[in-house]
Amino acid sequence: MNDRTHGTNRGEGRGGDQGRDQGGDRRDSRGRQRGAARSRGAQHRTSQAPSARRRRTDPARTAAYDVLRQVDGSDAYANLVLPPLLRERRISGRDAAFATELAYGTLRLQGRYDAILARCVTRPLDQVEPEVLDVLRLGAHQVLGMRVPAHAAVSETVALARDRVGAGPAQMVNAVLRAVGRTPLDGWLARLTDEAPDAVSALAVTGSHPVWIVRALREALAGHGRGPDEVGDLLDADNTAPRVTLVARPGLADPDVLRREVSDADVRLEPGRLAPTALVLAGGSDPAGLPAVADARAGVQDEGSQLVTLALADAPLEGDDARWLDLCAGPGGKAALLAALAASRGATLVANEVQPHRARLVERALRAVPPGVLEQVRTGDGRELGAEEPGAYDRVLVDAPCTGLGALRRRPESRWRRTPSDLGELTVLQRELLASALEAVRVGGVVAYVTCSPHLAETRLVVDDVLRRRDDVERLDARGALRAVTVSGADLDLGAPDGGAGGLDAQLWPHVHGTDAMHLTLLRRTR
């Protein structure tokens, strides 16, 4: 009999109540395996018949499990899978909030939970069926990371296992989760720390990030004028559910009016902390239901993303201000904000996107923009645009494809998918896109180089390498540009500049600003 398929209840749950008796395999005279109580002669039985025992868990837990399976099996992103799944199954209110926290929280803390589960399961985790492992992770998050009573967390997760993966694995899930629950979270974290080979590895396992990312974030903090000892706070911020932030696109929506438009008593819109265009959604789980979002007068957009876009539009330039370009426009959030700002200046926008399906998303995001503002949604390779249209634009945004290490709180599965080898290909692409943008902008015009990653290889080193090859570009004060567009009175702590050219760049942080870790470099073409 194959242990992986049929023997999942054998010896699982170290320190639990599911192992074999010292006397050997518990089987009756007919060869049927007996439970621990019956093997000891105990005669207590449940009052329910087997057919009446609960076999299904609630819809919220089932939805969270299905999200994890799609993330693992189809390389899907949870933030793209969960909202439509909740709508399709008509899961709303508290149940939707529970499913969201369960799915996202489990993905964020997967590394921590896997380390704990590895100490409660007798076989290596890579030998546990992926479906069963996802159930165990969901159970571990409920036991250790949510305000769910331990007995309910175990019972409901066992019901989920029985429904989705079968009775045998359900017995193993029961034993393992009981073993997990015998030690409180603080005890587990202390044990993981003590058993780690070094301080960075301890931070990685307790903070649920790969070791290479922890090292990169420490270096990025130091390189962008902050203390590397902030990395623990940064990891905690990555593991905290972010607020849903909306952008009120200027000329299309007014933040105060949008707040009054909300008629649902359970939903509130509150002013953002930093960006004048930002609103924070409180009390609701699905912003797609808001009228302003449905008709694209507003959209979901991180406050840091709004700030870097506003900074480009506000940066000083010499001469005309008539034609703008978003070089890597998909899925369209920054392009829509740029277009709204361009409309108030009498400027036009070209939105370029290399992927046709993402170009369609750009068109959808821009559907509320007044006629005549959007010149074109262009489907093409941004690396070629500078040669095709040299000196044709006054302002250019390069929102470069990157590792996304700045948005791990929103896309938690990314931390488990990315590897250091991704950097080589991405940084080559980033250099080529920035070089193209500098060809596409006219003399006196401004280019914004933006990444949703603080990694030094994707930020300062890319810019330094491109500028090393040319003498017709100057760095502008991106820090000052960000402060100029931040709401009055807001504290925009950008760290200590390093004194070099890179000290003009700006870096936002989740643990400091409550935004994604957006990077901004502003460049002006001088001749």
XYZ file of C-alpha atoms in Angstrom:
527
model
C 0.000 0.000 0.000
C 1.382 3.424 -0.975
C 2.021 5.444 2.196
C 1.629 8.767 0.392
C -1.858 7.886 -0.748
C -3.271 5.584 1.883
C -0.984 5.665 4.873
C -1.156 9.333 5.825
C -2.264 8.474 9.362
C 0.796 6.400 10.138
C 3.213 7.921 12.590
C 2.231 11.527 11.825
C 2.143 14.216 14.476
C 5.314 14.042 16.496
C 4.475 14.435 20.129
C 0.825 14.074 19.132
C -1.848 11.461 19.826
C -1.720 9.714 16.467
C 1.376 7.469 16.662
C 1.463 3.719 17.070
C 1.193 2.122 20.503
C 4.370 0.681 21.978
C 2.840 -2.721 21.473
C 2.809 -2.300 17.701
C 0.212 -1.710 15.008
C -3.317 -1.237 16.384
C -5.458 -3.696 14.390
C -8.378 -5.847 15.439
C -8.815 -9.530 14.703
C -10.183 -8.743 11.258
C -7.138 -6.612 10.348
C -8.890 -3.274 10.717
C -6.886 -0.449 12.249
C -8.298 0.756 15.551
C -8.101 4.148 17.203
C -5.959 4.762 20.270
C -8.893 4.741 22.702
C -10.298 1.465 21.443
C -6.862 -0.166 21.467
C -6.615 0.697 25.168
C -10.008 -0.843 25.827
C -11.861 2.442 26.174
C -15.450 2.071 25.028
C -16.591 5.698 24.719
C -18.016 6.461 21.273
C -19.477 9.521 19.654
C -23.241 9.800 19.774
C -23.288 10.501 16.045
C -23.437 7.790 13.446
C -20.557 7.906 10.942
C -22.922 9.171 8.262
C -23.933 12.094 10.501
C -20.440 13.260 11.373
C -19.558 16.582 9.850
C -17.830 16.132 6.525
C -17.863 19.699 5.197
C -16.378 22.889 6.508
C -17.747 26.372 6.001
C -17.582 28.259 2.658
C -14.968 30.777 3.862
C -12.411 28.103 4.724
C -13.166 26.221 1.535
C -12.605 29.403 -0.477
C -9.254 30.011 1.218
C -8.195 26.436 0.470
C -9.207 26.758 -3.189
C -7.156 29.954 -3.476
C -4.074 28.228 -2.090
C -4.518 25.359 -4.532
C -4.712 27.748 -7.496
C -1.671 29.666 -6.270
C 0.309 26.433 -5.976
C -1.081 24.533 -8.939
C -1.513 27.296 -11.499
C 1.020 29.939 -10.394
C -1.935 32.256 -9.884
C -1.837 35.378 -7.737
C -4.118 35.315 -4.700
C -5.193 38.938 -5.147
C -6.467 38.089 -8.638
C -8.116 34.798 -7.666
C -9.856 35.528 -4.379
C -12.119 38.537 -5.128
C -13.934 36.950 -8.106
C -14.171 33.647 -6.236
C -15.878 35.379 -3.307
C -18.297 37.107 -5.658
C -19.057 33.888 -7.524
C -19.817 32.033 -4.285
C -21.651 34.995 -2.758
C -19.378 35.117 0.254
C -19.526 38.583 1.791
C -19.206 40.542 5.003
C -17.421 38.844 7.873
C -17.123 35.560 5.990
C -15.329 37.328 3.125
C -13.021 39.088 5.575
C -12.268 35.762 7.293
C -11.507 34.036 3.985
C -9.265 36.928 2.922
C -7.225 36.906 6.123
C -7.015 33.119 6.129
C -5.765 32.884 2.529
C -3.421 35.886 2.506
C -2.171 35.344 6.050
C -1.352 31.712 5.338
C 0.587 32.680 2.205
C 2.494 35.457 3.968
C 3.524 33.234 6.874
C 3.993 30.038 4.894
C 7.722 29.872 5.609
C 7.181 30.162 9.347
C 4.390 27.596 9.353
C 6.333 25.158 7.211
C 9.202 25.298 9.699
C 6.782 24.569 12.546
C 4.957 21.830 10.655
C 8.285 20.193 9.784
C 8.774 19.652 13.508
C 5.348 18.047 13.908
C 5.252 15.748 10.865
C 7.395 12.627 10.771
C 8.226 12.790 7.075
C 9.867 15.634 5.119
C 7.309 18.204 4.005
C 8.229 17.691 0.359
C 6.876 14.161 0.733
C 3.491 15.390 1.994
C 0.844 15.702 -0.713
C 0.522 19.393 -1.713
C -3.230 19.325 -1.054
C -2.680 18.042 2.477
C 0.140 20.499 3.105
C -2.107 23.427 2.155
C -4.742 22.180 4.616
C -2.090 21.976 7.338
C -0.888 25.490 6.591
C -4.427 26.846 6.818
C -4.890 25.063 10.117
C -1.578 26.333 11.485
C -2.540 29.920 10.666
C -5.842 29.533 12.493
C -4.181 27.944 15.522
C -1.219 30.336 15.759
C -2.071 33.441 13.764
C -5.806 34.149 14.080
C -8.268 34.673 16.880
C -9.878 31.294 16.352
C -10.328 29.025 19.391
C -7.893 26.130 19.087
C -10.592 23.446 19.239
C -12.562 25.171 16.469
C -9.454 25.656 14.341
C -8.599 21.966 14.560
C -12.175 20.739 14.131
C -12.920 22.924 11.121
C -9.601 22.141 9.444
C -10.160 18.412 9.933
C -13.595 18.842 8.339
C -11.951 20.668 5.433
C -9.429 17.848 5.059
C -12.143 15.202 5.153
C -14.114 17.073 2.505
C -11.200 17.872 0.184
C -8.538 15.198 0.638
C -10.188 12.259 2.400
C -10.634 10.581 5.776
C -7.108 9.178 6.078
C -5.351 12.541 5.640
C -7.945 14.103 7.940
C -6.702 11.896 10.789
C -3.142 13.041 10.134
C -4.269 16.697 10.023
C -5.981 16.256 13.377
C -2.840 14.830 14.997
C -0.434 17.363 13.511
C -2.517 20.405 14.383
C -2.949 19.195 17.952
C 0.829 18.933 18.158
C 1.192 22.436 16.704
C -1.260 23.817 19.246
C 0.539 22.405 22.278
C 3.181 25.152 21.979
C 2.131 28.822 21.822
C 3.431 30.998 18.999
C 6.016 32.709 21.203
C 7.396 29.313 22.145
C 7.636 28.232 18.531
C 9.383 31.468 17.518
C 11.885 31.083 20.337
C 12.593 27.509 19.286
C 13.019 28.444 15.624
C 15.363 31.267 16.600
C 17.458 29.018 18.821
C 17.766 26.364 16.123
C 18.699 28.796 13.315
C 22.387 28.762 12.258
C 22.748 32.561 12.271
C 20.871 35.809 12.902
C 19.773 36.333 9.283
C 18.438 32.783 9.052
C 16.557 33.315 12.313
C 14.954 36.472 10.937
C 14.101 34.662 7.723
C 12.338 31.714 9.346
C 10.515 33.654 12.065
C 9.716 36.551 9.702
C 8.671 34.180 6.907
C 10.900 35.448 4.079
C 13.568 33.594 2.097
C 17.080 34.213 3.424
C 18.219 35.885 0.206
C 15.386 38.429 0.424
C 16.196 39.261 4.048
C 19.817 39.916 3.076
C 18.751 42.038 0.098
C 16.357 44.094 2.215
C 19.046 44.736 4.835
C 21.391 45.979 2.123
C 18.635 48.093 0.565
C 17.814 49.757 3.870
C 21.454 50.706 4.365
C 21.885 51.770 0.739
C 18.839 54.049 0.885
C 19.855 55.849 4.046
C 18.217 53.755 6.761
C 19.516 51.433 9.453
C 19.825 47.753 8.488
C 18.441 46.907 11.928
C 15.040 48.100 10.644
C 14.735 44.882 8.665
C 12.739 43.165 11.424
C 10.126 45.934 11.323
C 10.095 45.722 7.519
C 9.453 41.963 7.607
C 6.631 42.526 10.099
C 5.111 45.131 7.783
C 5.320 42.684 4.867
C 3.383 40.209 7.017
C 0.629 42.673 7.926
C -2.485 42.939 5.776
C -2.321 46.259 3.877
C -5.167 48.699 3.713
C -7.193 48.878 0.517
C -6.303 52.273 -0.915
C -8.180 54.021 -3.701
C -7.110 56.860 -5.965
C -9.586 59.623 -6.771
C -8.470 60.573 -10.265
C -8.277 64.391 -10.493
C -10.934 65.958 -12.673
C -12.877 62.685 -12.642
C -13.517 62.281 -8.927
C -13.194 64.462 -5.859
C -12.172 62.671 -2.643
C -14.772 64.472 -0.518
C -17.522 63.766 -3.028
C -16.542 60.101 -3.226
C -16.817 59.792 0.527
C -20.375 61.104 0.352
C -21.248 58.770 -2.515
C -20.774 55.686 -0.340
C -24.259 54.643 0.745
C -23.429 51.362 2.472
C -23.441 51.930 6.233
C -20.764 49.249 6.663
C -18.296 50.918 4.267
C -16.261 54.045 4.976
C -13.773 56.001 2.902
C -11.130 57.849 4.907
C -8.485 60.306 3.658
C -5.101 58.824 2.836
C -2.084 59.584 4.972
C 0.288 60.951 2.312
C -1.247 61.452 -1.139
C -3.965 64.100 -1.668
C -5.646 61.759 -4.153
C -5.784 58.775 -1.774
C -8.739 57.305 0.088
C -8.601 54.313 2.414
C -11.426 51.796 2.214
C -12.549 50.732 5.674
C -15.297 48.296 6.515
C -15.646 46.721 3.071
C -13.856 43.865 1.354
C -14.543 44.436 -2.353
C -13.867 47.910 -3.781
C -15.215 46.804 -7.175
C -18.700 47.390 -5.787
C -18.137 51.134 -5.381
C -19.710 53.164 -8.227
C -16.634 55.353 -8.761
C -14.413 52.277 -9.132
C -16.906 50.537 -11.403
C -16.867 53.458 -13.853
C -13.095 54.139 -13.533
C -13.357 57.595 -11.968
C -11.416 55.991 -9.134
C -9.314 52.859 -8.856
C -7.420 50.676 -6.455
C -3.867 52.018 -6.202
C -1.266 51.976 -3.450
C -0.547 55.374 -1.939
C 3.144 55.092 -2.801
C 2.257 54.383 -6.414
C 0.112 57.513 -6.432
C 2.909 59.629 -4.949
C 5.566 58.688 -7.513
C 3.095 59.383 -10.330
C 2.164 62.764 -8.870
C 5.865 63.565 -8.464
C 6.570 62.959 -12.157
C 3.655 65.173 -13.190
C 4.845 67.943 -10.842
C 8.587 67.761 -11.607
C 9.969 70.956 -13.163
C 10.853 70.838 -16.838
C 11.994 73.322 -19.447
C 9.777 74.223 -22.381
C 6.533 72.625 -23.539
C 4.491 70.240 -21.425
C 2.198 68.746 -24.041
C 2.956 65.046 -24.621
C 3.449 62.368 -21.963
C 4.405 58.701 -22.183
C 3.869 55.733 -19.887
C 6.416 53.294 -21.283
C 5.286 50.189 -19.334
C 1.648 51.007 -18.729
C 0.013 47.709 -17.765
C -2.231 47.163 -15.905
C -3.058 50.862 -16.082
C -3.232 52.399 -12.609
C -0.416 54.915 -13.044
C -1.447 55.569 -16.657
C -4.987 56.455 -15.564
C -3.691 58.882 -12.940
C -1.252 60.402 -15.443
C -4.034 60.812 -17.997
C -6.274 62.554 -15.462
C -3.441 64.927 -14.575
C -2.586 65.487 -18.260
C -6.185 66.474 -18.949
C -5.934 69.380 -16.505
C -2.796 70.642 -18.341
C -4.065 70.254 -21.881
C -1.524 67.474 -22.449
C -1.978 64.076 -24.082
C -0.798 60.616 -23.041
C 0.554 57.639 -24.944
C 0.323 54.415 -22.946
C 2.658 51.689 -24.181
C 2.365 48.049 -23.087
C 4.177 45.062 -24.553
C 1.569 42.428 -23.623
C -1.751 42.631 -25.549
C -3.862 41.355 -22.635
C -2.337 43.965 -20.335
C -2.897 46.643 -22.979
C -6.599 45.790 -22.778
C -6.438 46.321 -19.013
C -4.909 49.742 -19.654
C -7.759 50.642 -21.986
C -10.259 49.609 -19.341
C -8.525 51.653 -16.635
C -8.548 54.729 -18.912
C -12.151 54.522 -20.065
C -13.295 57.525 -17.984
C -10.574 59.866 -19.310
C -12.022 62.792 -21.345
C -11.884 62.433 -25.141
C -8.702 63.714 -26.749
C -6.465 63.125 -23.725
C -5.509 59.525 -24.494
C -3.574 59.686 -27.735
C -3.032 55.943 -27.995
C -2.764 52.684 -26.096
C 0.199 51.332 -27.983
C 1.070 47.634 -27.956
C 4.797 47.339 -28.475
C 8.219 46.747 -26.969
C 9.189 49.728 -24.842
C 12.863 49.032 -25.506
C 12.319 50.048 -29.144
C 10.167 53.117 -28.618
C 13.066 55.506 -28.013
C 14.561 54.691 -31.393
C 11.153 54.875 -33.084
C 10.176 58.240 -31.559
C 13.354 60.028 -30.434
C 12.823 63.216 -28.461
C 9.049 63.033 -28.870
C 7.871 63.318 -25.251
C 8.009 65.894 -22.464
C 7.441 63.518 -19.538
C 8.129 59.776 -19.527
C 7.294 57.219 -16.850
C 9.327 53.995 -16.726
C 7.462 51.783 -14.266
C 9.918 48.974 -14.861
C 9.123 45.260 -14.465
C 10.895 44.122 -11.305
C 10.995 41.439 -8.633
C 8.133 43.105 -6.759
C 9.958 42.847 -3.424
C 8.306 46.109 -2.433
C 4.795 44.676 -2.616
C 5.186 41.385 -0.755
C 2.387 42.305 1.652
C 0.006 42.524 -1.325
C 1.399 39.609 -3.325
C 2.666 37.324 -0.575
C 3.215 34.345 -2.869
C 5.875 36.309 -4.781
C 8.403 35.831 -1.997
C 8.242 32.048 -2.499
C 8.456 32.255 -6.300
C 11.251 34.743 -6.829
C 14.889 33.626 -6.812
C 18.173 35.560 -6.999
C 18.575 34.334 -10.575
C 15.579 36.478 -11.594
C 17.621 39.611 -11.025
C 19.965 39.052 -13.955
C 17.281 39.035 -16.617
C 15.235 41.789 -14.979
C 18.086 44.235 -14.513
C 19.102 43.880 -18.158
C 15.502 44.695 -19.145
C 15.379 47.630 -16.713
C 18.549 49.149 -18.182
C 17.229 48.795 -21.716
C 13.883 50.368 -20.846
C 15.490 53.308 -19.064
C 17.887 53.860 -21.973
C 14.924 53.853 -24.371
C 13.031 56.359 -22.208
C 15.999 58.718 -22.215
C 15.990 58.593 -26.018
C 12.227 59.155 -26.167
C 12.253 62.267 -23.945
C 13.151 65.618 -25.472
C 15.939 67.887 -24.266
C 14.681 69.559 -21.080
C 12.118 66.831 -20.507
C 11.859 64.562 -17.450
C 11.991 60.786 -17.007
C 10.796 59.013 -13.858
C 12.379 55.618 -13.216
C 10.110 53.689 -10.829
C 10.242 50.193 -9.378
C 8.131 48.435 -6.789
C 11.327 47.034 -5.336
C 13.975 48.558 -3.069
C 16.638 46.073 -4.179
C 19.813 48.034 -4.940
C 20.440 45.988 -8.097
C 17.065 47.134 -9.479
C 17.205 50.744 -8.304
C 20.412 52.714 -7.824
C 22.705 50.337 -9.698
C 20.473 50.321 -12.785
C 20.380 54.111 -12.915
C 24.086 54.497 -12.195
C 24.986 52.035 -14.934
C 22.811 53.754 -17.556
C 24.066 57.244 -16.647
C 27.684 56.062 -16.721
C 27.291 55.599 -20.468
C 26.002 59.080 -21.246
C 26.763 62.713 -20.411
C 23.460 64.312 -21.397
C 21.359 63.452 -18.344
C 21.193 64.889 -14.828
C 19.572 63.545 -11.684
C 16.821 65.675 -10.139
C 15.807 65.866 -6.496
C 13.247 63.067 -6.278
C 13.053 63.485 -2.506
C 12.016 67.084 -2.858
C 9.572 66.186 -5.620
C 7.851 63.631 -3.391
C 7.638 66.058 -0.476
C 6.132 68.694 -2.782
C 3.156 66.472 -3.652
C 2.595 65.016 -0.175
C -0.345 66.363 1.820
C 0.504 69.281 4.074
C 1.727 68.290 7.500
C 2.495 64.664 6.621
C 5.808 63.266 7.838
C 7.699 61.883 4.845
C 10.792 60.406 6.472
C 13.040 59.455 3.542
C 16.130 58.582 5.567
C 19.552 60.170 5.425
C 20.911 60.916 1.913
C 24.260 59.306 1.263
C 25.874 62.432 -0.149
C 26.351 60.925 -3.624
C 24.248 61.322 -6.749
C 21.991 58.510 -5.543
C 21.199 60.593 -2.475
C 18.703 62.506 -4.632
C 16.631 59.354 -5.192
C 13.612 58.564 -3.018
C 12.642 55.249 -1.454
C 9.358 54.548 0.327
C 8.920 51.710 2.849
C 5.959 49.729 4.219
C 7.169 49.962 7.821
C 7.830 53.714 7.650
C 5.239 55.126 5.249
C 2.550 52.435 5.165
C 3.024 52.157 1.384
C 4.599 49.621 -0.905
C 8.388 50.012 -1.153
C 8.306 52.250 -4.225
C 11.550 53.668 -5.608
C 11.738 56.917 -7.567
C 14.595 58.419 -9.576
C 13.955 61.600 -11.591
C 16.169 62.406 -14.582
C 16.312 65.393 -16.947
C 17.696 65.262 -20.482
C 20.170 68.143 -20.767
C 21.111 68.050 -24.451
